[in-house]
XYZ file of C-alpha atoms in Angstrom:
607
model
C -142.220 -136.072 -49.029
C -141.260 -133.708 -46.309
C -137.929 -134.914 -44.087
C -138.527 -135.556 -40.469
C -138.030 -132.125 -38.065
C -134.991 -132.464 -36.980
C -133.374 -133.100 -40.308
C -135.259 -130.016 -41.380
C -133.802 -128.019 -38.608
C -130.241 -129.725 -39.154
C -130.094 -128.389 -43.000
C -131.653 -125.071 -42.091
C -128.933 -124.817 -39.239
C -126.020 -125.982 -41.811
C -127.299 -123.354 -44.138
C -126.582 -120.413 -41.996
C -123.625 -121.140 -41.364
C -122.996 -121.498 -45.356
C -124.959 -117.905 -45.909
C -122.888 -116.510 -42.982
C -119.438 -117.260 -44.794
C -121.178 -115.797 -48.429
C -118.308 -113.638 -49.773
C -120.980 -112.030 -52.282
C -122.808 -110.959 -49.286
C -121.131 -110.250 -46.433
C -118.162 -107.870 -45.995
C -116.655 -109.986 -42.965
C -116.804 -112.686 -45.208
C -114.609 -111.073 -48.111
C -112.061 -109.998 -45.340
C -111.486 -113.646 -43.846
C -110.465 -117.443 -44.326
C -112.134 -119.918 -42.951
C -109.306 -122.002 -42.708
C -106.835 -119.649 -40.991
C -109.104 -119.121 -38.237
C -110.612 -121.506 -34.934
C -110.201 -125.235 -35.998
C -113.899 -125.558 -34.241
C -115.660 -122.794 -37.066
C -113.421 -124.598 -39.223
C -115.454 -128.023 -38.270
C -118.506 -126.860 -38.225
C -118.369 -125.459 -42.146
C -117.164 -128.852 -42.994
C -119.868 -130.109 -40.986
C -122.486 -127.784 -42.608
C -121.257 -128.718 -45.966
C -121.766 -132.535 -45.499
C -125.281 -131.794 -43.576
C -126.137 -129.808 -47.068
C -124.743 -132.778 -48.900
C -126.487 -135.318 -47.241
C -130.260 -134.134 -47.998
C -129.303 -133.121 -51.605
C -128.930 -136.885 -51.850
C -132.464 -137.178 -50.720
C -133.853 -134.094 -53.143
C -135.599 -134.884 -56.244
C -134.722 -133.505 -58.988
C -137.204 -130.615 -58.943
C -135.688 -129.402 -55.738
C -132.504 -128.658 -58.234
C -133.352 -124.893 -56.736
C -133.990 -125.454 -53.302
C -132.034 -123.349 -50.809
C -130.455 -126.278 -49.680
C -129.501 -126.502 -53.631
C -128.403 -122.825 -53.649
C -126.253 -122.896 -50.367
C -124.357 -125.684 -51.658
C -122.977 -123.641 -54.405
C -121.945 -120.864 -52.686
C -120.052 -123.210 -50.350
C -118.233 -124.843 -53.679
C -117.159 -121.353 -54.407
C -116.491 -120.294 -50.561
C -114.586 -124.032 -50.664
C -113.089 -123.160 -54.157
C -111.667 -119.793 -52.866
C -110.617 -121.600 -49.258
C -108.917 -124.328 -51.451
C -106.799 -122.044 -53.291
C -105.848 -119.774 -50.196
C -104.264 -123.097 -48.754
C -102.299 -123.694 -51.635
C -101.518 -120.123 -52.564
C -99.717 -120.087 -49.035
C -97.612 -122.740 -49.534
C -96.677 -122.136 -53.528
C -92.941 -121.146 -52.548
C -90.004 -122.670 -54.733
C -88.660 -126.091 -52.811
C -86.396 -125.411 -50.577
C -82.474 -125.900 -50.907
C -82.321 -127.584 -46.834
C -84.851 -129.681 -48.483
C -83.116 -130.678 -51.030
C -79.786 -131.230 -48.768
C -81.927 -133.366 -46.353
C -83.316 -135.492 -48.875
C -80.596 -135.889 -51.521
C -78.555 -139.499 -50.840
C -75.422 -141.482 -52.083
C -76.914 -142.029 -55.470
C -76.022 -138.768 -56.478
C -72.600 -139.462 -55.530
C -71.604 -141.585 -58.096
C -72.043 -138.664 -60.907
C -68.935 -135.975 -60.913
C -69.861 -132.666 -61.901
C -67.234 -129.970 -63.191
C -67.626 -127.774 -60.130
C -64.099 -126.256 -61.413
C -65.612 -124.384 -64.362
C -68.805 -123.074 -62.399
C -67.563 -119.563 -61.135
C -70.950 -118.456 -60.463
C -73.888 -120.731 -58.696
C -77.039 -120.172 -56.856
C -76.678 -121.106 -53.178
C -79.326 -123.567 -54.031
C -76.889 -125.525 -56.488
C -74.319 -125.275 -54.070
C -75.614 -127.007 -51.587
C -76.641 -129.815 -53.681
C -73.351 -130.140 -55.109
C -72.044 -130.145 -51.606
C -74.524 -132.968 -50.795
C -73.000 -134.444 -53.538
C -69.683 -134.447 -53.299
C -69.636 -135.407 -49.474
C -72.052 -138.603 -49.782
C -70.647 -142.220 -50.026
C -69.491 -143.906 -52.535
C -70.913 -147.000 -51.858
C -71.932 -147.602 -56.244
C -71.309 -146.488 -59.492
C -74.914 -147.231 -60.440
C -77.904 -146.060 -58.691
C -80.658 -147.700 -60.964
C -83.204 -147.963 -58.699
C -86.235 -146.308 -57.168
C -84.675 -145.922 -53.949
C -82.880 -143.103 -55.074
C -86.244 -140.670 -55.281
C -86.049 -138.961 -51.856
C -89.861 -137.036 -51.457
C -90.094 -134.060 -49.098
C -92.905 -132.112 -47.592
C -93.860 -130.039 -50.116
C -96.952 -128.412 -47.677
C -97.319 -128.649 -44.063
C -99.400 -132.036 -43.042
C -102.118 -129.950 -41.190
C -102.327 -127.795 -44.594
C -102.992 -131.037 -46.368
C -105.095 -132.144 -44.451
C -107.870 -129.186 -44.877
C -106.407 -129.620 -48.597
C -108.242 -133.120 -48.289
C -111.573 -132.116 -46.644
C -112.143 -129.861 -48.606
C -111.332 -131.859 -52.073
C -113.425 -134.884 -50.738
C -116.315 -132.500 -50.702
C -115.945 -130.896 -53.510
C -115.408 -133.547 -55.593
C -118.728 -134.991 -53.905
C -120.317 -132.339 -55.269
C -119.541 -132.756 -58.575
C -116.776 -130.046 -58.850
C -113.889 -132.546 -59.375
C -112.826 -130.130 -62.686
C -113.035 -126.955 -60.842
C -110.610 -128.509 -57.829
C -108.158 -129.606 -60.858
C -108.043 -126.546 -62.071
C -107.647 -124.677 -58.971
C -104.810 -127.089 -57.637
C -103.065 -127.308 -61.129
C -102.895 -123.820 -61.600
C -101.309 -122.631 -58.168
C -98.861 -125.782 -57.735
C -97.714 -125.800 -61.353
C -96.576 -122.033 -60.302
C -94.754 -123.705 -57.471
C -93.057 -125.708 -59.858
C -92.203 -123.564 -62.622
C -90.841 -120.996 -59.701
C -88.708 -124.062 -58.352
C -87.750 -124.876 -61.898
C -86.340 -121.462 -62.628
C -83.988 -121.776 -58.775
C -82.827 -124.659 -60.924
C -81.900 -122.655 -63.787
C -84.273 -124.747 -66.263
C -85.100 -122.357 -68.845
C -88.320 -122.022 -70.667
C -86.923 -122.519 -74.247
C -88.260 -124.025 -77.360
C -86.113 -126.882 -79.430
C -85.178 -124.011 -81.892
C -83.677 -121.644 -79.397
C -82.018 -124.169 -77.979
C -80.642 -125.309 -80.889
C -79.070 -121.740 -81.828
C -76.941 -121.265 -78.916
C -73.628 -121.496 -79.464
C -71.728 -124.573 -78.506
C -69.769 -123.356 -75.403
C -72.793 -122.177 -73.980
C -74.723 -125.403 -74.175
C -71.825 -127.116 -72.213
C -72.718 -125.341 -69.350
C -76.528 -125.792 -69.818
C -75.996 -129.349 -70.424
C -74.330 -129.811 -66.795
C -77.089 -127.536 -65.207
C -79.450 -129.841 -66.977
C -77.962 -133.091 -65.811
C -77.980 -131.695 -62.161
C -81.617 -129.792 -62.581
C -83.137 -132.990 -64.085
C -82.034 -134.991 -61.456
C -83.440 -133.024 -58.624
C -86.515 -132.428 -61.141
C -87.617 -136.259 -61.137
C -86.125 -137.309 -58.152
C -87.103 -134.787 -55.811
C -89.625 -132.174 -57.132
C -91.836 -134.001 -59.481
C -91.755 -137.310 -57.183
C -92.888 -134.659 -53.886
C -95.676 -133.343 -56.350
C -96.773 -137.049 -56.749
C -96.527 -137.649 -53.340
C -98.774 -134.440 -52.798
C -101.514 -135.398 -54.896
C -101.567 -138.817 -53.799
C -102.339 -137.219 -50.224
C -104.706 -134.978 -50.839
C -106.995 -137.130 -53.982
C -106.099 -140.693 -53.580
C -109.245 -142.093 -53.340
C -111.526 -139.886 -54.166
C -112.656 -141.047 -57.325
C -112.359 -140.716 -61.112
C -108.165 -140.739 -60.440
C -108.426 -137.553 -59.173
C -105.049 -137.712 -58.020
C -103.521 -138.982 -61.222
C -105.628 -135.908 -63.157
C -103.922 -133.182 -60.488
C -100.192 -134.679 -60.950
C -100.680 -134.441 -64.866
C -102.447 -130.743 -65.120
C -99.213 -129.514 -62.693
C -96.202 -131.459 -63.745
C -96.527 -132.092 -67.477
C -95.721 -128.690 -68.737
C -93.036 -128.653 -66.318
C -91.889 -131.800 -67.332
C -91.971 -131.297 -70.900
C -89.621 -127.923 -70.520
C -87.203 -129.948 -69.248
C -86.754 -132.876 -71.579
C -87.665 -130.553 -73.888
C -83.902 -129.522 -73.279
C -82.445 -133.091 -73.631
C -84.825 -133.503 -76.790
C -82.887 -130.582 -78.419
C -79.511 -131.714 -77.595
C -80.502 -135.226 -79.383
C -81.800 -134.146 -82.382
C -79.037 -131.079 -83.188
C -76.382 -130.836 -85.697
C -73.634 -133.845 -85.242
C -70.413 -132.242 -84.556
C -67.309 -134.123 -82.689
C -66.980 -131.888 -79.712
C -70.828 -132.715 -78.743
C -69.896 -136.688 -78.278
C -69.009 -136.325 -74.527
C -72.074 -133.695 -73.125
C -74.140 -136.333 -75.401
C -72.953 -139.247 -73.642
C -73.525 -137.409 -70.453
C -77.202 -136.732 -71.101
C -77.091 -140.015 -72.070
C -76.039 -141.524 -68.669
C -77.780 -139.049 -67.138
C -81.198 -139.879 -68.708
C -80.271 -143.904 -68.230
C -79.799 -143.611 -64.767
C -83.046 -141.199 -64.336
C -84.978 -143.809 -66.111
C -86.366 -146.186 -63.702
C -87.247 -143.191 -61.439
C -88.967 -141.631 -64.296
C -91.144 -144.855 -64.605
C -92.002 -144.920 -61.338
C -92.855 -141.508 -60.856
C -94.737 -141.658 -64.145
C -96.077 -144.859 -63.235
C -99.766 -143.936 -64.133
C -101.964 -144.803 -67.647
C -102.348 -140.900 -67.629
C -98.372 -140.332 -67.654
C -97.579 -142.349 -69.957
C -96.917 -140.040 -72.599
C -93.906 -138.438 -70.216
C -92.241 -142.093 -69.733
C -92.320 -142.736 -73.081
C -90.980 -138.929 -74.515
C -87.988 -140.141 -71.817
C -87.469 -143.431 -73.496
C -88.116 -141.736 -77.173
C -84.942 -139.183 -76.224
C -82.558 -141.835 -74.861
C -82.479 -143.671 -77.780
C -81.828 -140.379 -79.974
C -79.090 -139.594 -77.924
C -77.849 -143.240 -78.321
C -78.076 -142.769 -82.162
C -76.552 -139.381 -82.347
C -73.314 -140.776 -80.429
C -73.063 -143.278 -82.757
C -73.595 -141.073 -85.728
C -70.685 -138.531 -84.232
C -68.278 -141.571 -84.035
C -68.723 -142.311 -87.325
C -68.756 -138.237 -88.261
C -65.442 -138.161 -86.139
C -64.008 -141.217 -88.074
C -64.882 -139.569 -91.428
C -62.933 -136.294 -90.322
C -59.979 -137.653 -89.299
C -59.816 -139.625 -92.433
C -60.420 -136.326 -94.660
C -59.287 -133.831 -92.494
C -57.804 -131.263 -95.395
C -54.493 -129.379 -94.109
C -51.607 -129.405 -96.063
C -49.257 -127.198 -94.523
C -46.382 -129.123 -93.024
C -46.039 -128.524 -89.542
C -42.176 -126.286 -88.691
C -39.747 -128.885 -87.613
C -41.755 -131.929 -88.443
C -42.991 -132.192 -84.644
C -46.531 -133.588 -83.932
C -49.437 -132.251 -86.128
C -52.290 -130.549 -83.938
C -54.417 -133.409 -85.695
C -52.588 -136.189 -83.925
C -52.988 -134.586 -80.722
C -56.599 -133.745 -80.967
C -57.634 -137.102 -82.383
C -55.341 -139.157 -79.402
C -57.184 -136.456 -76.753
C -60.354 -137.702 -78.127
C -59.313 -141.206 -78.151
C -58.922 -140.807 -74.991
C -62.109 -139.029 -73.701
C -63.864 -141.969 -75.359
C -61.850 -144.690 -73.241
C -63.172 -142.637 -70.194
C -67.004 -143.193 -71.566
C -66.194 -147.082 -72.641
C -68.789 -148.783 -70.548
C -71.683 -146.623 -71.971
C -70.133 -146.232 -75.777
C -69.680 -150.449 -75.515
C -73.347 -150.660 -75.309
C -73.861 -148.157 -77.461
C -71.301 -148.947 -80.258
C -72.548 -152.636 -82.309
C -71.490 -152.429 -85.501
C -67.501 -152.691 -86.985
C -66.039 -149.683 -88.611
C -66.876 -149.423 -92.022
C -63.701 -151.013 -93.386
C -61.984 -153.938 -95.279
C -62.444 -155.118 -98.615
C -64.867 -153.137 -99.555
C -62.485 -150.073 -99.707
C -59.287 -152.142 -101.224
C -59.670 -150.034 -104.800
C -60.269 -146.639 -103.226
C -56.939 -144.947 -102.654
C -58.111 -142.395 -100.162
C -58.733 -144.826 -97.743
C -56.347 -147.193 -96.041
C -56.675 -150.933 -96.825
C -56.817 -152.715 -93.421
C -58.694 -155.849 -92.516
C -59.883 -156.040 -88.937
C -60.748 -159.628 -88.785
C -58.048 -160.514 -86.865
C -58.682 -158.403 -83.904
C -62.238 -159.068 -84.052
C -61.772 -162.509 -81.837
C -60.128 -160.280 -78.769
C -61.513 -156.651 -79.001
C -64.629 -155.094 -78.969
C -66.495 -153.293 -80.860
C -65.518 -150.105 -79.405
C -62.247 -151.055 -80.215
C -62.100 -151.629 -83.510
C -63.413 -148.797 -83.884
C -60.714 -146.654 -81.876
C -57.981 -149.130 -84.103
C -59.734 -147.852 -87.051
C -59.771 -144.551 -86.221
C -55.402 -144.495 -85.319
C -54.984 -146.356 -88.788
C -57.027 -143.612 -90.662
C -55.144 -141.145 -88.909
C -51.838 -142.600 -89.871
C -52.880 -142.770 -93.019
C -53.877 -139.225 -93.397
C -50.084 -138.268 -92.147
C -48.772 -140.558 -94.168
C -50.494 -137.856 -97.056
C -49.775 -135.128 -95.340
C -45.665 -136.590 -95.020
C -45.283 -135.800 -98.909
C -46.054 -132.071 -98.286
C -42.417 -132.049 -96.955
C -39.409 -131.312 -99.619
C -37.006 -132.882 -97.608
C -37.599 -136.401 -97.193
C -35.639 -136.941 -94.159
C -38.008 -134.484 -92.030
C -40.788 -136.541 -93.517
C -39.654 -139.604 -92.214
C -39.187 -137.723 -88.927
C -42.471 -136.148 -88.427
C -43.720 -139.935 -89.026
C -41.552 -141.115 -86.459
C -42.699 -138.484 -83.918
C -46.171 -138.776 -84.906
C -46.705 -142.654 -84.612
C -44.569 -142.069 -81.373
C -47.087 -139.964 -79.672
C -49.756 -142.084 -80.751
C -47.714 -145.297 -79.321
C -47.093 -143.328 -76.424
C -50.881 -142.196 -75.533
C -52.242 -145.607 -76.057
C -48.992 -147.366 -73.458
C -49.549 -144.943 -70.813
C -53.307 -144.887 -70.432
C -54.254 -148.088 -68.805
C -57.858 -147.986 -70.377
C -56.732 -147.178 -74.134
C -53.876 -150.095 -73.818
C -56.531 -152.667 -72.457
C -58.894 -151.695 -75.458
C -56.578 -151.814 -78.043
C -54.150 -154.352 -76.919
C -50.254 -155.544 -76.867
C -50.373 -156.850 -80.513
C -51.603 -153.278 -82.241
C -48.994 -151.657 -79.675
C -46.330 -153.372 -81.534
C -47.487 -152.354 -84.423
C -46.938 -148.924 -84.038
C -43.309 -149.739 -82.460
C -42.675 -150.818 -85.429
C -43.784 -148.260 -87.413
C -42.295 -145.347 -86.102
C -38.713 -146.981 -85.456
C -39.205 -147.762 -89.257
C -39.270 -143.862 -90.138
C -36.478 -143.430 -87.806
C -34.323 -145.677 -89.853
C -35.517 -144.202 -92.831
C -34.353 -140.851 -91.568
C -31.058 -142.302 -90.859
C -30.715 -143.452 -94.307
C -32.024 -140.702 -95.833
C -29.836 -138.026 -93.943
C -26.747 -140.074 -93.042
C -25.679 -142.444 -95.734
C -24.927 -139.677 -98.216
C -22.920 -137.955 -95.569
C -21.125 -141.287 -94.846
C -20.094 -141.858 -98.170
C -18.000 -138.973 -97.609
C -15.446 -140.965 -95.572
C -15.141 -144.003 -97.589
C -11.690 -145.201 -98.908
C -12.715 -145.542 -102.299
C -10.926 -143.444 -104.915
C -8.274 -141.930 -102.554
C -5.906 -144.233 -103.302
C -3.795 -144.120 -106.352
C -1.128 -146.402 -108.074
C 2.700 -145.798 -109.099
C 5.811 -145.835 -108.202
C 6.845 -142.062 -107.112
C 3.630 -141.731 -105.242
C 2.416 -142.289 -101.961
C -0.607 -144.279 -102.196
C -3.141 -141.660 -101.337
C -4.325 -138.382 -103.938
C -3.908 -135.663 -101.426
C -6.247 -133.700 -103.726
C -9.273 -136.343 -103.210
C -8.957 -136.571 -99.819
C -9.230 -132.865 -99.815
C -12.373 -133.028 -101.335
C -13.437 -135.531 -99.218
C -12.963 -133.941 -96.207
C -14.510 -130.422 -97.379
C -17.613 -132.820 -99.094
C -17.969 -133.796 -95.428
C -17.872 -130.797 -93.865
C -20.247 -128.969 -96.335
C -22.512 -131.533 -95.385
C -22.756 -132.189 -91.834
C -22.500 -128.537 -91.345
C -25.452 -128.473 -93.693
C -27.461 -131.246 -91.614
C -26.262 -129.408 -88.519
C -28.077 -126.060 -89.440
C -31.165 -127.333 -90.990
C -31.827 -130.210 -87.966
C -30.872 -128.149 -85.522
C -34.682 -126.255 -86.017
C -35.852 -129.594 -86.432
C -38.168 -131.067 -83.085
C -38.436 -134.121 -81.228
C -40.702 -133.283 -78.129
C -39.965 -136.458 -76.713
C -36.942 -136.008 -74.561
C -36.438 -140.051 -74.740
C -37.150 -140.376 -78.343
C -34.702 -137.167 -79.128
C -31.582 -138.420 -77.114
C -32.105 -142.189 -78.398
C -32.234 -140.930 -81.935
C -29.209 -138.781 -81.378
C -27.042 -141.969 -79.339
C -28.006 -143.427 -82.985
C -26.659 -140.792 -85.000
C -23.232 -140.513 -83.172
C -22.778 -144.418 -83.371
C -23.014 -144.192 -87.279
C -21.375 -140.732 -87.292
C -18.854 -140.442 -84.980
C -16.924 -144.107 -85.102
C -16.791 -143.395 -88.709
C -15.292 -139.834 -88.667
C -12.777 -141.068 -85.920
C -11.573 -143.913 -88.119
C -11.039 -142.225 -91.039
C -9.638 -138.948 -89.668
C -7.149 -141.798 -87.980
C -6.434 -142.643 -91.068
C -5.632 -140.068 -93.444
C -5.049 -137.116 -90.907
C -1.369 -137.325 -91.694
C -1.717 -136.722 -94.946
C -3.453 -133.824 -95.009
C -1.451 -132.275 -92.081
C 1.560 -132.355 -93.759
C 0.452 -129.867 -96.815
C -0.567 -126.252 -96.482
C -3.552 -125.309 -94.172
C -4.976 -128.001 -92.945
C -7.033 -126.102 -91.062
C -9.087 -125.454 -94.003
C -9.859 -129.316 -94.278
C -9.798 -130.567 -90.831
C -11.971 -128.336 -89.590
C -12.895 -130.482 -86.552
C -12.381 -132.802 -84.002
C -13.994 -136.290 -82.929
C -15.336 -134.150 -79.733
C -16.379 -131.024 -81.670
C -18.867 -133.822 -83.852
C -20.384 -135.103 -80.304
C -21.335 -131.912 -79.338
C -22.547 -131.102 -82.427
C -25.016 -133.667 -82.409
C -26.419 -132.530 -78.756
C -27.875 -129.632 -80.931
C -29.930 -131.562 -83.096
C -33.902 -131.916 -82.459
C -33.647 -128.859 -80.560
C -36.274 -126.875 -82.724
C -33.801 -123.355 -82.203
C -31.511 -122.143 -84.779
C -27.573 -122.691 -83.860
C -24.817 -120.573 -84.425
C -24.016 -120.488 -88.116
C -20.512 -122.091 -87.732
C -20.147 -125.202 -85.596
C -18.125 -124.713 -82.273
C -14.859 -126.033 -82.546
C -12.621 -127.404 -79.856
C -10.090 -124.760 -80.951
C -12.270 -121.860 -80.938
């Protein structure tokens, strides 16, 4: 059946103006866009290209090769080729004022280390700057309100973007758009990915860089993913809604998946990596970061993933969360297994505090600063108790009592300080002199007492009643240093066996007390030298333990030097057995804990 006249003369009209924009025939064609010229030739292809659409609708299928037929294809391609000038104009990385416009106070509750970043793009800067200048208004931003979309293409540019994907896809060249509009805006994304300093690595080559240099990918990461979901991939979402919503077949959710899930895969591709590596102490903290990081991207990944056809991305984001949950637990109990077994058994000079008491009270502390994530994380009690009562290389402690007013987290950190006293304890023996083992105990429980009373988090988590506990510990080894060092010097100036009995005598063997006073001097000349090199760092500690040294010490000396001075004065050189006075023992003792070497000879007042 023929069509009335004037629809005849409308089609043949419509394909004119198709043949007159034929790239494959026409020179002028090759040489210009349609859509960068006059909005009204602009119109009238669009309206040519729905006039051809409309009678196709009417054709049979044996006018499948009807000019009107053949004119329609060559204005898919001419639409094809318009289509991808559009986008190709507009495939520039996002912009950093973008990103400074859009970018809000939930990015101010995460702290970067700025300090240690000598060298960043102008793009990072200025979201850095963004973020350090916003509001602290929270210190959780799980919500959606935290994705801020921009204008990733100009609105007049999406709006030919839309004409001209309505028709196509009318046509029946939904797969051909996809393609098209995948291929040139996942180029915008990769190029805005790379500004971002997300690097196209597999899990293997991540997972052969060297430590140090993750650390600084892992904070480019944090601060790349967040501009990644938040900004960039939400935008591209945004886009595609714009341009496809509604066209049929989820057009829009098709485009958003053939641009962003490569993209998207490279970067939690990164994350993925990170949770799946070798467990190693130093990676607990940039875990727990990724960790946060990841938690708090979470909701905006579901919503920005929100479709059936996305799902795989949402779930890959849930998927690495929980790996990174179960590697910091796995390093906890790694970390707990290395302070326990940590080898070294070369005593430290001066029994000061061993390098493994500092770095396992540093790292005590670095987990107090991540407590509200590791108390989520952290469920089950240290693998301790009764269980381990016959093994020798493990301490016996029961837990149960602080179970009813700690958490989990810390019983774990209380765990961790007993197994590191314990290992001391081991290492103590290595000394030969038992008196500097009982010191480097003292110091060492010291510092640990001392790190847990002055950090208000550590204290809270491992309570008053441990705390005392240690007090009590390391003023033990100073009393067993005082015994050990003191008593035998002490015995010097006892009265015992300087007295003698008979008539023509006078009560006291000048020759013992001789002895008795060169025994002494031997000695505390001996403990002067040697303790002198010894170290307390603790300037309180040091001058308490020395206030209790010359309250033994120097009352004694006085007394018996009050005593039986006389005695020795009146024979030949007592200079050779009084060697010094009550003053020259004070100032002595103001040389001990030092860690130096003193003159061989102690000062004397006479000298």
């Amino acid at each position: 059946m023929e069509p009335p006249e004037s629809t005849s003369t409308a089609t043949a009209a419509a394909q004119k103006i198709i043949l007159r924009w034929d790239s494959t025939a026409s020179e002028d064609a090759r040489d210009k866009m349609i859509f960068t010229g006059d909005r009204q030739e602009i119109d009238r292809y669009l309206d040519a290209v729905d006039e051809l659409q409309k009678s196709m609708s009417s054709a049979t299928l044996s006018d499948s090769s009807s000019p009107s037929s053949s004119a329609l294809q060559i204005a898919m391609a001419r639409l094809e080729d318009e289509f991808r000038n559009i986008l190709l104009a507009h495939t520039s990385p996002i912009e950093a004022d973008s990103l400074t416009e859009s970018t809000h106070s939930e990015f101010a509750s995460q702290e970067f280390e700025l300090k240690e970043e000598t060298v960043e793009s102008s793009f990072d800067k200025q979201f850095e700057h963004q973020e350090s200048n916003t509001s602290t208004t929270s210190s959780c931003y799980k919500t959606t309100s935290s994705i801020r979309e921009v204008d990733l293409i100009p609105t007049d540019a999406v709006y030919d973007l839309r004409c001209i994907a309505e028709r196509m896809i009318a046509a029946g060249y939904l797969r051909e758009c996809i393609q098209v509009y995948a291929s040139v805006r996942k180029s915008a994304v990769d190029a805005s990915l790379k500004k971002l300093n997300v690097e196209k690595l597999s899990i293997g080559d991540i997972q052969r860089l060297e430590w140090e240099t993750l650390e600084t990918k892992i904070r480019r990461w944090i601060r790349a993913a967040k501009i990644c979901v938040r900004v960039l991939f939400a935008s591209e979402r945004r886009l595609c809604d714009e341009i496809f919503e509604g066209l049929g077949n989820s057009a829009d959710d098709a485009c958003f998946m053939e641009t962003i899930k490569g993209p998207a895969i490279q970067l939690f591709n990164f994350a993925e990596a990170i949770s799946i590596s070798r467990r190693s102490p130093e990676k607990l903290f940039k875990i727990l970061d990724l960790h946060d990081a990841l938690s708090d991207l979470l909701p905006d990944v579901e919503t920005v993933f929100e479709s059936k056809s996305s799902e795989s991305i949402r779930v890959e984001a849930v998927e690495i969360l929980s790996r990174l949950a179960e590697a910091a637990r796995g390093i906890l109990s790694e970390f707990e297994n290395a302070v326990l077994r940590e080898p070294s058994k070369v005593p430290v000079p001066g029994g000061t505090i061993h390098p493994l008491t500092r770095y396992v009270m540093n790292y005590i502390g670095l987990i107090s600063d991540y407590k509200h994530t590791l108390i989520e994380l952290v469920v089950s009690k240290p693998s301790t108790g009764s269980r381990y009562s016959s093994d020798p290389n493990v301490p016996d402690m029961d837990l149960s009592e602080f179970e009813g007013q700690a958490s989990t987290l810390s019983l774990h950190l209380i765990w961790i300080i007993a197994i590191l006293q314990f290992n001391l304890d081991s290492k103590s023996k290595h000394y030969k002199d038992a008196s500097l083992a009982h010191l480097f105990m003292m110091n060492n429980v010291h510092y640990i007492f001392q790190k847990i009373k002055l950090s208000p988090e550590l204290r809270e988590m491992i309570g008053d009643d441990y705390l005392k506990r240690l007090t009590g510990k390391f003023r033990s080894a100073a009393t067993n240093y005082q015994r050990s060092t003191w008593v035998r010097v002490l015995y010097c100036l006892r009265d015992e066996g300087l007295h003698v009995s008979g008539s023509f005598s006078s009560g006291v063997s000048k020759s013992a007390l001789r002895e008795r006073f060169k025994a002494f001097n031997s000695m505390f000349e001996e403990v002067h030298r040697t303790q002198a090199t010894w170290l307390i760092p603790d300037t309180q500690l040091r001058e308490e333990l020395r206030i209790s040294i010359a309250e033994k010490v120097i009352p004694a000396y006085r007394s018996f030097l009050g005593r039986f001075r006389s005695h020795i004065e009146s024979g030949r050189h007592p200079e050779n057995y009084i060697k010094y006075s009550v003053e020259d023992l004070e100032n002595a003792v103001l040389d001990f804990f030092e860690g130096y070497p003193v003159s061989q000879h102690l000062r004397r007042r006479s000298e």
